[in-house]
């Protein structure tokens, strides 16, 4: 739903940190073809049969070195519980900040102009969440965080929902804002939805702030 | 690794992102049927690097691809061409072999159909 793939079209999707391809099967069921990458060859081998049956493909890669593909090839990108690992230093040579930027920059490059990336993350703390959001913004993405079931400790899920600035040359429609609000009332809590500061149209930034102020007043 | 993937992959090393296409040296190839989806092939055609595809097809023994694609492609008129592209892109698997960067000659091995694009610490 968040990926907003065009209806009736068979798309090419990147699954980042696909592991044994359990979640990627959902993409196949919708009629799309996907390419999965993971740092663990053992996990990829577990998903080999699933990928072969569905016309998909796998490659072994560390996303901290970027997404090694040509620009503009994917119609969408998803990830489940992989990207937050970029915040963690795996050895003494690694610089998490550089790895995050390289990942988001190359991710932005490999997506088609109207494609979105929806990354489900499990950040350890607000510091990691901030690092992810800031790196995505610095790399030129727009979008923000969608929180599903924000009031449930168990079911709460965080989705980084990102797109390129070129996607919305015009003001986002009311329907787009409703989409964010639809997920557990995320837009009602202003802290959980944050639009890019480099937004081309300042008017839409002011509009969204006014709307959230109004909502808070109504709630009180 | 399918040829569709080969058409997308580049060298992840900084400064070598334009090193495309990677040389494909297959040592073991298998073929597996995949459900034909003409809509997907038509969607992918603008994104393909066709020259790289014809190169990769020649390394795996596929010779029936035309040297150039027609400007307008429709599922009804170009069924034979689309089926041929579908077979080339999705049904041929390179199980073992290697990808070689044309600029740095760095080799990326392919084992069990999965290319290893991971870099060593000193290459990052």
Coordinates of C-alpha atoms in Angstrom, one line a residue:
Chain A
X1 CA 0.0 0.0 0.0
X2 CA 2.8 2.4 1.0
X3 CA 4.8 1.5 -2.1
X4 CA 2.0 2.9 -4.3
X5 CA 2.9 0.8 -7.4
X6 CA 0.8 1.6 -10.5
X7 CA -2.2 -0.7 -10.7
X8 CA -2.2 -3.4 -13.3
X9 CA 1.5 -3.0 -14.1
X10 CA 4.1 -5.7 -13.6
X11 CA 7.0 -3.9 -11.8
X12 CA 10.6 -4.6 -11.0
X13 CA 11.3 -4.3 -7.3
X14 CA 14.4 -4.4 -5.2
X15 CA 14.3 -6.3 -1.8
X16 CA 17.0 -5.1 0.4
X17 CA 18.2 -7.6 3.0
X18 CA 15.8 -10.2 1.6
X19 CA 17.3 -13.1 3.6
X20 CA 15.5 -16.3 2.9
X21 CA 12.9 -14.4 0.7
X22 CA 9.9 -15.0 2.9
X23 CA 8.6 -11.5 2.4
X24 CA 9.7 -11.3 -1.2
X25 CA 7.1 -14.0 -2.1
X26 CA 4.4 -11.4 -1.4
X27 CA 5.8 -9.3 -4.3
X28 CA 5.7 -12.3 -6.6
X29 CA 2.0 -13.0 -5.7
X30 CA 1.1 -9.5 -6.8
X31 CA 2.6 -10.3 -10.2
X32 CA 5.9 -8.4 -9.9
X33 CA 9.5 -9.5 -10.5
X34 CA 12.0 -8.8 -7.8
X35 CA 15.8 -8.8 -7.2
X36 CA 16.9 -9.5 -3.7
X37 CA 20.2 -8.8 -2.0
X38 CA 21.6 -9.8 1.4
X39 CA 24.9 -9.9 3.2
X40 CA 24.4 -13.5 4.2
X41 CA 25.0 -16.1 1.5
X42 CA 23.5 -18.8 3.8
X43 CA 20.2 -17.0 4.0
X44 CA 20.2 -16.4 0.3
X45 CA 20.7 -20.1 -0.4
X46 CA 17.6 -20.8 1.7
X47 CA 15.6 -18.6 -0.6
X48 CA 17.1 -19.9 -3.8
X49 CA 14.1 -22.2 -4.7
X50 CA 11.5 -19.5 -4.0
X51 CA 13.4 -17.0 -6.2
X52 CA 13.8 -19.5 -9.0
X53 CA 10.1 -20.4 -9.1
X54 CA 9.0 -16.7 -9.2
X55 CA 11.4 -15.4 -11.9
X56 CA 13.3 -13.5 -9.3
X57 CA 17.0 -13.3 -8.7
X58 CA 19.5 -12.9 -5.8
X59 CA 22.9 -11.4 -5.2
X60 CA 25.2 -11.2 -2.2
X61 CA 26.1 -7.7 -1.2
X62 CA 26.8 -5.4 1.8
X63 CA 24.4 -2.5 1.4
X64 CA 26.8 -0.3 3.3
X65 CA 28.8 -0.2 0.1
X66 CA 25.8 0.9 -1.8
X67 CA 23.4 -0.7 -4.2
X68 CA 25.5 -1.9 -7.2
X69 CA 23.1 -1.3 -10.0
X70 CA 22.6 1.0 -12.9
X71 CA 20.6 4.2 -12.3
X72 CA 16.8 4.4 -12.6
X73 CA 16.1 0.7 -13.0
X74 CA 13.7 -0.2 -10.1
X75 CA 10.0 0.7 -9.8
X76 CA 10.2 0.3 -6.1
X77 CA 12.3 -0.9 -3.2
X78 CA 11.3 -2.6 0.0
X79 CA 13.2 -3.8 3.1
X80 CA 12.3 -5.6 6.3
X81 CA 14.5 -5.3 9.3
X82 CA 17.8 -4.7 7.5
X83 CA 18.6 -1.0 7.1
X84 CA 18.9 -0.3 10.9
X85 CA 22.0 -2.6 10.9
X86 CA 23.8 0.1 9.0
X87 CA 23.8 2.2 12.3
X88 CA 25.8 -0.5 14.0
X89 CA 29.6 -0.7 13.7
X90 CA 30.4 -4.3 12.6
X91 CA 34.2 -3.9 12.8
X92 CA 36.7 -1.1 13.8
X93 CA 37.1 0.0 10.1
X94 CA 33.5 0.8 9.5
X95 CA 32.0 4.3 9.7
X96 CA 28.2 3.9 10.1
X97 CA 27.5 7.5 9.0
X98 CA 29.4 7.1 5.7
X99 CA 27.7 3.7 5.2
X100 CA 24.3 5.1 5.7
X101 CA 24.9 8.0 3.3
X102 CA 26.4 5.7 0.6
X103 CA 23.4 3.3 0.9
X104 CA 20.7 6.0 0.7
X105 CA 22.5 7.9 -2.2
X106 CA 22.9 4.7 -4.3
X107 CA 19.3 3.7 -3.4
X108 CA 18.0 7.0 -4.6
X109 CA 20.0 6.6 -7.8
X110 CA 18.8 3.1 -8.6
X111 CA 15.1 4.0 -8.3
X112 CA 13.1 5.2 -11.3
X113 CA 11.9 8.9 -11.0
X114 CA 8.5 8.0 -9.6
X115 CA 9.5 5.0 -7.5
X116 CA 9.2 4.8 -3.8
X117 CA 11.3 3.0 -1.2
X118 CA 9.5 1.6 1.9
X119 CA 11.9 0.3 4.5
X120 CA 10.6 -1.3 7.6
X121 CA 13.1 -0.6 10.4
X122 CA 13.6 -1.7 14.0
X123 CA 15.7 1.2 15.4
X124 CA 17.2 0.5 18.9
X125 CA 16.6 4.1 20.1
X126 CA 15.7 7.6 18.9
X127 CA 19.4 8.2 18.1
X128 CA 19.3 5.4 15.4
X129 CA 16.0 6.6 14.1
X130 CA 17.3 10.2 13.7
X131 CA 20.5 8.8 12.0
X132 CA 18.3 7.0 9.5
X133 CA 16.0 9.9 8.8
X134 CA 18.8 12.4 8.5
X135 CA 20.9 10.2 6.2
X136 CA 17.8 9.7 3.9
X137 CA 17.2 13.5 3.8
X138 CA 20.9 14.3 3.2
X139 CA 20.9 11.9 0.3
X140 CA 18.1 13.8 -1.4
X141 CA 15.1 11.7 -0.5
X142 CA 11.7 13.2 0.5
X143 CA 9.2 11.5 2.7
X144 CA 9.3 10.5 6.3
X145 CA 8.3 8.0 8.9
X146 CA 5.0 6.1 9.0
X147 CA 4.2 4.5 12.3
X148 CA 1.7 1.6 12.2
X149 CA -0.2 0.9 15.4
X150 CA 1.6 3.6 17.3
X151 CA -0.2 2.9 20.6
X152 CA 0.6 -0.8 20.7
X153 CA 4.0 -1.8 22.2
X154 CA 3.9 -5.2 20.4
X155 CA 2.4 -4.4 17.0
X156 CA 4.1 -1.0 16.6
X157 CA 6.0 -0.8 13.3
X158 CA 8.2 1.9 11.8
X159 CA 8.3 2.4 8.0
X160 CA 10.7 4.8 6.3
X161 CA 8.6 5.9 3.3
X162 CA 10.9 7.7 0.8
X163 CA 10.6 9.1 -2.7
X164 CA 12.6 11.4 -5.0
X165 CA 11.8 15.1 -5.0
X166 CA 11.1 14.8 -8.8
X167 CA 8.0 12.6 -8.0
X168 CA 6.0 15.5 -6.6
X169 CA 6.7 18.6 -8.7
X170 CA 3.3 19.9 -7.6
X171 CA 1.9 20.1 -4.1
X172 CA 1.1 16.7 -2.6
X173 CA -2.6 16.1 -2.8
X174 CA -4.9 15.7 0.1
X175 CA -5.1 12.0 -0.8
X176 CA -1.4 11.6 -0.1
X177 CA -1.7 13.3 3.3
X178 CA -4.7 11.0 4.1
X179 CA -2.5 8.0 3.2
X180 CA -0.1 9.0 6.0
X181 CA -2.9 9.7 8.4
X182 CA -4.5 6.3 7.6
X183 CA -1.7 4.3 9.3
X184 CA -2.6 4.3 13.0
X185 CA -3.2 8.0 13.0
X186 CA 0.4 8.8 12.4
X187 CA -0.2 12.2 10.9
X188 CA -2.2 13.2 14.0
X189 CA 1.0 12.9 16.0
X190 CA 3.2 15.5 14.3
X191 CA 6.4 14.1 15.7
X192 CA 6.1 10.9 13.7
X193 CA 5.6 12.4 10.2
X194 CA 8.3 14.7 9.0
X195 CA 8.5 16.2 5.6
X196 CA 11.9 17.0 4.0
X197 CA 13.1 20.5 4.8
X198 CA 14.4 20.9 1.2
X199 CA 10.8 20.7 -0.1
X200 CA 10.4 22.7 -3.2
X201 CA 7.2 24.3 -2.2
X202 CA 7.3 26.0 1.2
X203 CA 3.5 26.5 1.1
X204 CA 2.9 22.7 1.5
X205 CA 5.2 22.7 4.5
X206 CA 3.2 25.5 6.1
X207 CA -0.1 23.8 5.2
X208 CA 0.9 20.5 6.9
X209 CA 2.0 22.4 10.0
X210 CA -1.3 24.3 10.1
X211 CA -3.3 21.1 9.7
X212 CA -1.5 19.2 12.5
X213 CA -1.9 22.2 14.8
X214 CA -5.6 22.2 14.0
X215 CA -5.8 18.4 14.7
X216 CA -4.0 18.8 18.1
X217 CA -6.5 21.6 19.0
X218 CA -9.4 19.4 18.0
X219 CA -8.0 16.5 20.1
X220 CA -7.8 18.8 23.1
Chain B
X1 CA 21.9 -15.4 -12.0
X2 CA 19.6 -14.4 -14.8
X3 CA 20.7 -12.2 -17.7
X4 CA 18.2 -9.5 -16.4
X5 CA 20.4 -9.2 -13.3
X6 CA 23.5 -9.0 -15.4
X7 CA 22.0 -6.2 -17.3
X8 CA 21.6 -4.2 -14.0
X9 CA 24.7 -5.0 -12.0
X10 CA 27.8 -2.7 -11.8
X11 CA 31.0 -2.7 -9.8
X12 CA 30.1 -1.3 -6.3
X13 CA 33.7 0.1 -5.9
X14 CA 33.8 3.9 -5.7
X15 CA 34.9 5.4 -8.9
X16 CA 33.9 2.3 -10.9
X17 CA 30.1 2.7 -11.0
X18 CA 30.2 3.4 -14.7
X19 CA 32.1 0.2 -15.4
X20 CA 29.3 -1.5 -17.2
X21 CA 28.6 -4.1 -18.5
X22 CA 30.6 -6.5 -16.4
X23 CA 32.2 -9.2 -18.5
X24 CA 30.3 -12.4 -18.1
X25 CA 32.3 -15.6 -18.1
X26 CA 29.8 -18.5 -17.4
X27 CA 31.1 -22.0 -16.7
X28 CA 27.8 -23.7 -15.9
X29 CA 24.4 -22.7 -17.3
X30 CA 20.9 -24.2 -16.7
X31 CA 17.5 -23.3 -18.2
X32 CA 14.3 -23.2 -16.2
X33 CA 10.9 -22.3 -17.4
X34 CA 9.3 -19.1 -16.0
X35 CA 5.7 -18.0 -16.6
X36 CA 5.5 -15.7 -19.6
X37 CA 4.5 -12.2 -18.7
X38 CA 4.6 -9.9 -21.7
X39 CA 3.5 -6.8 -19.7
X40 CA 6.7 -7.1 -17.6
X41 CA 8.9 -7.4 -20.6
X42 CA 7.4 -4.4 -22.3
X43 CA 7.8 -2.4 -19.0
X44 CA 11.5 -3.4 -18.8
X45 CA 12.5 -2.7 -22.4
X46 CA 13.1 1.0 -21.9
X47 CA 15.3 0.2 -18.8
X48 CA 17.4 -2.4 -20.5
X49 CA 20.9 -1.7 -21.9
X50 CA 20.2 -3.7 -25.1
X51 CA 23.8 -3.7 -26.2
X52 CA 24.8 -5.3 -22.9
X53 CA 22.0 -7.8 -23.3
X54 CA 23.1 -8.9 -26.7
X55 CA 26.7 -9.3 -25.4
X56 CA 25.5 -11.4 -22.4
X57 CA 23.2 -13.5 -24.7
X58 CA 26.2 -14.3 -26.9
X59 CA 28.2 -15.5 -24.0
X60 CA 25.5 -18.0 -23.0
X61 CA 24.8 -19.2 -26.5
X62 CA 21.6 -17.3 -27.4
X63 CA 21.8 -16.1 -31.0
X64 CA 18.2 -15.2 -32.0
X65 CA 18.0 -11.7 -30.6
X66 CA 17.8 -8.9 -33.2
X67 CA 20.7 -6.4 -33.3
X68 CA 18.3 -3.5 -32.6
X69 CA 14.9 -3.3 -31.0
X70 CA 12.0 -1.6 -32.8
X71 CA 11.0 1.8 -31.5
X72 CA 7.4 1.0 -30.6
X73 CA 6.8 -2.5 -29.1
X74 CA 3.4 -3.9 -28.5
X75 CA 2.5 -7.3 -27.0
X76 CA 0.3 -8.2 -29.9
X77 CA 2.6 -7.3 -32.8
X78 CA 5.9 -8.4 -31.4
X79 CA 5.0 -11.7 -29.6
X80 CA 7.9 -13.6 -31.0
X81 CA 10.4 -10.9 -30.1
X82 CA 8.9 -10.6 -26.6
X83 CA 9.0 -14.4 -26.0
X84 CA 12.6 -14.4 -27.1
X85 CA 13.5 -11.6 -24.7
X86 CA 11.6 -13.3 -21.9
X87 CA 13.6 -16.5 -22.5
X88 CA 16.9 -14.6 -22.6
X89 CA 16.3 -12.4 -19.6
X90 CA 14.5 -14.8 -17.2
X91 CA 14.9 -18.4 -18.2
X92 CA 18.7 -18.8 -18.5
X93 CA 20.6 -19.2 -15.3
X94 CA 24.3 -18.8 -14.9
X95 CA 24.9 -21.2 -12.0
X96 CA 28.7 -20.9 -11.9
X97 CA 31.1 -18.5 -13.4
X98 CA 32.3 -14.9 -12.8
X99 CA 31.7 -11.3 -13.6
X100 CA 34.7 -9.2 -14.3
X101 CA 34.9 -5.4 -14.1
X102 CA 36.1 -4.1 -17.5
X103 CA 38.1 -1.2 -15.9
X104 CA 39.7 -2.7 -12.8
X105 CA 39.5 -6.4 -13.8
X106 CA 38.2 -7.2 -10.3
X107 CA 36.4 -10.5 -10.4
X108 CA 33.0 -11.2 -8.8
X109 CA 32.5 -15.0 -8.5
X110 CA 29.1 -16.5 -9.2
X111 CA 28.3 -19.6 -7.1
X112 CA 25.0 -21.5 -6.9
X113 CA 23.6 -18.8 -9.2
X114 CA 24.3 -16.0 -6.7
X115 CA 27.0 -13.4 -7.7
X116 CA 29.1 -12.2 -4.8
X117 CA 29.3 -8.4 -5.1
X118 CA 30.9 -8.0 -1.6
X119 CA 34.0 -5.9 -1.4
X120 CA 37.1 -6.5 0.8
X121 CA 37.8 -4.0 3.6
X122 CA 40.8 -2.6 1.7
X123 CA 38.7 -1.9 -1.4
X124 CA 36.1 0.2 0.4

